[in-house]
GROMACS .gro file of C-alpha atoms in nm:
model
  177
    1UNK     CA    1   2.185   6.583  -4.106
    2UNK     CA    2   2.374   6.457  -3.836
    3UNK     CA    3   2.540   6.144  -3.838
    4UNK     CA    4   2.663   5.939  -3.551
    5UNK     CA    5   2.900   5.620  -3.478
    6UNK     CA    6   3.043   5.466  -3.170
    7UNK     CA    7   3.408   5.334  -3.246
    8UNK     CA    8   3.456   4.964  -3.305
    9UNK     CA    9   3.509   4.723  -3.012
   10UNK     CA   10   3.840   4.716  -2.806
   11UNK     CA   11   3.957   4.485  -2.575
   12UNK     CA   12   3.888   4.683  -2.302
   13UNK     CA   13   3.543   4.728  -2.381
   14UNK     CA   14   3.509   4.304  -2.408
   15UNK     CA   15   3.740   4.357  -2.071
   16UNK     CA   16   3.435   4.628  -1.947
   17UNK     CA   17   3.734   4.856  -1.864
   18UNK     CA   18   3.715   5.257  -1.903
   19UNK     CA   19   3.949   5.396  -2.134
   20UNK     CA   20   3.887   5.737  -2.187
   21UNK     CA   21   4.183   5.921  -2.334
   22UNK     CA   22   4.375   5.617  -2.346
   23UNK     CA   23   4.488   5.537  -2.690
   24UNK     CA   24   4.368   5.155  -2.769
   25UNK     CA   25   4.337   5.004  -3.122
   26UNK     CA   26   4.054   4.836  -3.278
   27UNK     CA   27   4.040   4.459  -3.210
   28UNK     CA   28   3.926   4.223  -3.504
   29UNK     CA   29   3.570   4.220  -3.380
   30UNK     CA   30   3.606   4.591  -3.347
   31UNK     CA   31   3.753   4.588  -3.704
   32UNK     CA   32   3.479   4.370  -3.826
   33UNK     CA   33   3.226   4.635  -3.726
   34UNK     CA   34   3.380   4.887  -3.830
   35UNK     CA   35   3.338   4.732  -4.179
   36UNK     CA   36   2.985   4.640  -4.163
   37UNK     CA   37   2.896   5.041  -4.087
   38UNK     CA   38   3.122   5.145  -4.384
   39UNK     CA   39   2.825   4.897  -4.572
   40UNK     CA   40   2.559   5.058  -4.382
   41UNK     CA   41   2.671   5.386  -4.480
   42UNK     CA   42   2.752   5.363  -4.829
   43UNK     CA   43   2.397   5.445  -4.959
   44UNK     CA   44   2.409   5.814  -4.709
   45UNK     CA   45   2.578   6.098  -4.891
   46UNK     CA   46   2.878   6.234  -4.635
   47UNK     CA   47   3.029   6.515  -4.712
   48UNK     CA   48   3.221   6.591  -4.367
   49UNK     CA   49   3.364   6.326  -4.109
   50UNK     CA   50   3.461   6.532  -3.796
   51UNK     CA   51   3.631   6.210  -3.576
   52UNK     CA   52   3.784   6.169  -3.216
   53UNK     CA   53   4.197   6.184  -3.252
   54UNK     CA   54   4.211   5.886  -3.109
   55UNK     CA   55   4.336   5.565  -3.226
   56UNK     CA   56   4.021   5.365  -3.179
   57UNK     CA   57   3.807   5.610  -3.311
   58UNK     CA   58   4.041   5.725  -3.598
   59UNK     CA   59   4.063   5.383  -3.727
   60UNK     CA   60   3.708   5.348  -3.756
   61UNK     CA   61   3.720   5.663  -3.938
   62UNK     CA   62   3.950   5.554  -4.183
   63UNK     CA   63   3.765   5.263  -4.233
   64UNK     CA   64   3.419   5.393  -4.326
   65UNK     CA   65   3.619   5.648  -4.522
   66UNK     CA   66   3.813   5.391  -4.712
   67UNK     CA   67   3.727   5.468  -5.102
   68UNK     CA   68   3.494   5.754  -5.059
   69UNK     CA   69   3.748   6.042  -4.970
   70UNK     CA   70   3.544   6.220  -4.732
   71UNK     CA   71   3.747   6.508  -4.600
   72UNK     CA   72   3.850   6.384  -4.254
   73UNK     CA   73   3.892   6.650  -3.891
   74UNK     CA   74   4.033   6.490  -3.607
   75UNK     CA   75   3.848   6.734  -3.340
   76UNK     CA   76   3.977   6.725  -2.962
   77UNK     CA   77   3.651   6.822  -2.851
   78UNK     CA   78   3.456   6.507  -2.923
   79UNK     CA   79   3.713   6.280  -2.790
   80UNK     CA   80   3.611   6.083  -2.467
   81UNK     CA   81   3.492   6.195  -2.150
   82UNK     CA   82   3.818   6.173  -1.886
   83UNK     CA   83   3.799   5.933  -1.708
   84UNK     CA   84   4.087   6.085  -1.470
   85UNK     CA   85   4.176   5.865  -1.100
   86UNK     CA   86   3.908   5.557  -1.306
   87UNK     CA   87   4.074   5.543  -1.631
   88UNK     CA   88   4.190   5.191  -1.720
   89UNK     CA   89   3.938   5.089  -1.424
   90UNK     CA   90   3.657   4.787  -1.449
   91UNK     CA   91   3.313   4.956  -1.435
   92UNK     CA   92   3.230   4.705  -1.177
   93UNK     CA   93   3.507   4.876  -0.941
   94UNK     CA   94   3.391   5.260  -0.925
   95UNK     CA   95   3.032   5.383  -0.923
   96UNK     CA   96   3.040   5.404  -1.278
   97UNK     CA   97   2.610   5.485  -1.298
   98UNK     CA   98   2.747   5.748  -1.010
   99UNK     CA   99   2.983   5.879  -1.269
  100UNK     CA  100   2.718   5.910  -1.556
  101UNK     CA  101   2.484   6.068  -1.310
  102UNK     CA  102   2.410   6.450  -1.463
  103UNK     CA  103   2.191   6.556  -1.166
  104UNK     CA  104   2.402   6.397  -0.879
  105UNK     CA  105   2.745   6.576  -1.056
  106UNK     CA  106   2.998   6.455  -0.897
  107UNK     CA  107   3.308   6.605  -0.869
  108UNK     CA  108   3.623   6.387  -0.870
  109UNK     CA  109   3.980   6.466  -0.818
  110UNK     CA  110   4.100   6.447  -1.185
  111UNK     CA  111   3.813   6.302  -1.377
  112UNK     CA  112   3.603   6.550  -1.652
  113UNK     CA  113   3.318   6.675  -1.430
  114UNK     CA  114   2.976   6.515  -1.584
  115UNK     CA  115   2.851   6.907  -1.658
  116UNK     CA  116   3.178   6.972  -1.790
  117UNK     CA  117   3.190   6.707  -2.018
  118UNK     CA  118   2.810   6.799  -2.122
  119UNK     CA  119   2.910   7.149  -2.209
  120UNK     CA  120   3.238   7.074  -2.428
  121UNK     CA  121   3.014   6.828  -2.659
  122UNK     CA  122   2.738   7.098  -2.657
  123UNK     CA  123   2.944   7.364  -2.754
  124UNK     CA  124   3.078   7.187  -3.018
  125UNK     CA  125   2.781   7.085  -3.142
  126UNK     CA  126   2.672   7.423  -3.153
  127UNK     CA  127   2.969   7.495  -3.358
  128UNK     CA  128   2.880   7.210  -3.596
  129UNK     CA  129   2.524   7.364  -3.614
  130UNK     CA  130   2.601   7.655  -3.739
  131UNK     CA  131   2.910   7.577  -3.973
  132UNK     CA  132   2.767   7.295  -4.143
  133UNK     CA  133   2.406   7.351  -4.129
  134UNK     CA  134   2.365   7.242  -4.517
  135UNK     CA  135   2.585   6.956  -4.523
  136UNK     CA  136   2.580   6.574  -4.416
  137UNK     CA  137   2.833   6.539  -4.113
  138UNK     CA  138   2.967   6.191  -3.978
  139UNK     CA  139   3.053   6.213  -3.583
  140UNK     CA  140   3.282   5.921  -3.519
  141UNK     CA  141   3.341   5.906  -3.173
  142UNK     CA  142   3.282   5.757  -2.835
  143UNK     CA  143   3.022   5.559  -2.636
  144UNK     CA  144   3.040   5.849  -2.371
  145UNK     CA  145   3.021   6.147  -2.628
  146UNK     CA  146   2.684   5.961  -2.778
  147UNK     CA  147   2.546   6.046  -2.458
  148UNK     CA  148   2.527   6.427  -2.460
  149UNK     CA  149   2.545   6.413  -2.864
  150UNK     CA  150   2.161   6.245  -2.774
  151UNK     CA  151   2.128   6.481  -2.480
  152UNK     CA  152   2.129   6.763  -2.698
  153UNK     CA  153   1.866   6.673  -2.969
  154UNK     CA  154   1.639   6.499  -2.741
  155UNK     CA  155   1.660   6.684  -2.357
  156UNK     CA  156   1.831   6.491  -2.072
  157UNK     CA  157   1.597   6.187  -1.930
  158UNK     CA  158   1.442   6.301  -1.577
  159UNK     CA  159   1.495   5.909  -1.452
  160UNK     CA  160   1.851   6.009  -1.464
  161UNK     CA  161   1.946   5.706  -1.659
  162UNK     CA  162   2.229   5.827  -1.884
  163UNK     CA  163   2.365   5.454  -1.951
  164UNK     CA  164   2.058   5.349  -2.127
  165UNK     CA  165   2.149   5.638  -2.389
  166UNK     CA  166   2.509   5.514  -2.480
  167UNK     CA  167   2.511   5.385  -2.866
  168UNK     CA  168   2.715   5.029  -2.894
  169UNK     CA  169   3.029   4.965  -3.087
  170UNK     CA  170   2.971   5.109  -3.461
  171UNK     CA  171   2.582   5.202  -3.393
  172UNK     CA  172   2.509   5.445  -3.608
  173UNK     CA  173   2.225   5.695  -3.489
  174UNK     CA  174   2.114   6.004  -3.672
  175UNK     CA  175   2.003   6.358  -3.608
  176UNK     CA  176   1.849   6.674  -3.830
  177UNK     CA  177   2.051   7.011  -3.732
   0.00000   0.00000   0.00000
């Protein structure tokens, strides 16, 4: 089984700002979620947490981890989609549906290509799949990696809405391998 959960809230995310590979901390709401899917989780059995290096998604890690000691990887490859020339950006500001459009496929000057993006979470995945096939694996991640992470059990949506697919701060969706 495969587990999956958004990192807590961040002021950018009240602020609707991209952040991408920036490095933000929880805020206290983002805290206070955090906590409330360490509850929701208690009753699953874990036995891997593969999380996003960074600091948003790491603390949210540690604090669904906190008294279980589930061994913890901080994997590169499921960190956040780059956001590039947008990062830091409003989503009002850009064509951010543009951005999260997998047919259209934009290409942008330093931004992580939509198909690029697609096949670095897939191939991961993949990975995942095969290594861990008998064990219960926690993804703790990003709104943008729930996107393909969905993508990949459940075919990308013809409508082209990829938005509609993104999990919310410390949503916790699940998948069999």
């Amino acid at each position: 089984m495969l587990f999956i959960t958004r990192h807590g809230q961040t002021d950018c995310n009240v602020l609707h700002k991209v952040q991408g590979k920036a490095d933000i901390s929880l805020n206290a709401k983002g805290i206070n979620q955090a906590l409330q899917t360490k509850q929701k989780l208690e009753s699953q059995k874990i036995d891997l947490i593969i999380c996003s290096p960074l600091k948003r998604a790491k603390e949210t890690a540690e604090i669904i981890n906190s008294n279980r000691n589930i061994p913890i990887i901080y994997d590169e490859k499921i960190s956040e989609r780059d956001f590039g020339e947008f990062e830091g950006t409003e989503q009002e500001n850009f064509d951010f549906e543009g951005f999260w459009s997998y047919y259209k496929n934009f290409k942008y000057q330093k931004a992580e290509n939509i198909k690029d993006f697609f096949s670095r979470i897939y191939s991961r995945l993949d990975e995942i799949k095969s290594e861990y096939r008998n064990i219960n694996v926690l993804l703790v991640t990003h709104g943008g990696v729930s996107i393909p992470v969905n993508c990949y059990f459940n075919g990308i949506p013809t409508e082209d809405n990829l938005l509609s697919l993104v999990l919310n701060n410390c949503e916790v969706a699940s998948y069999v391998f």
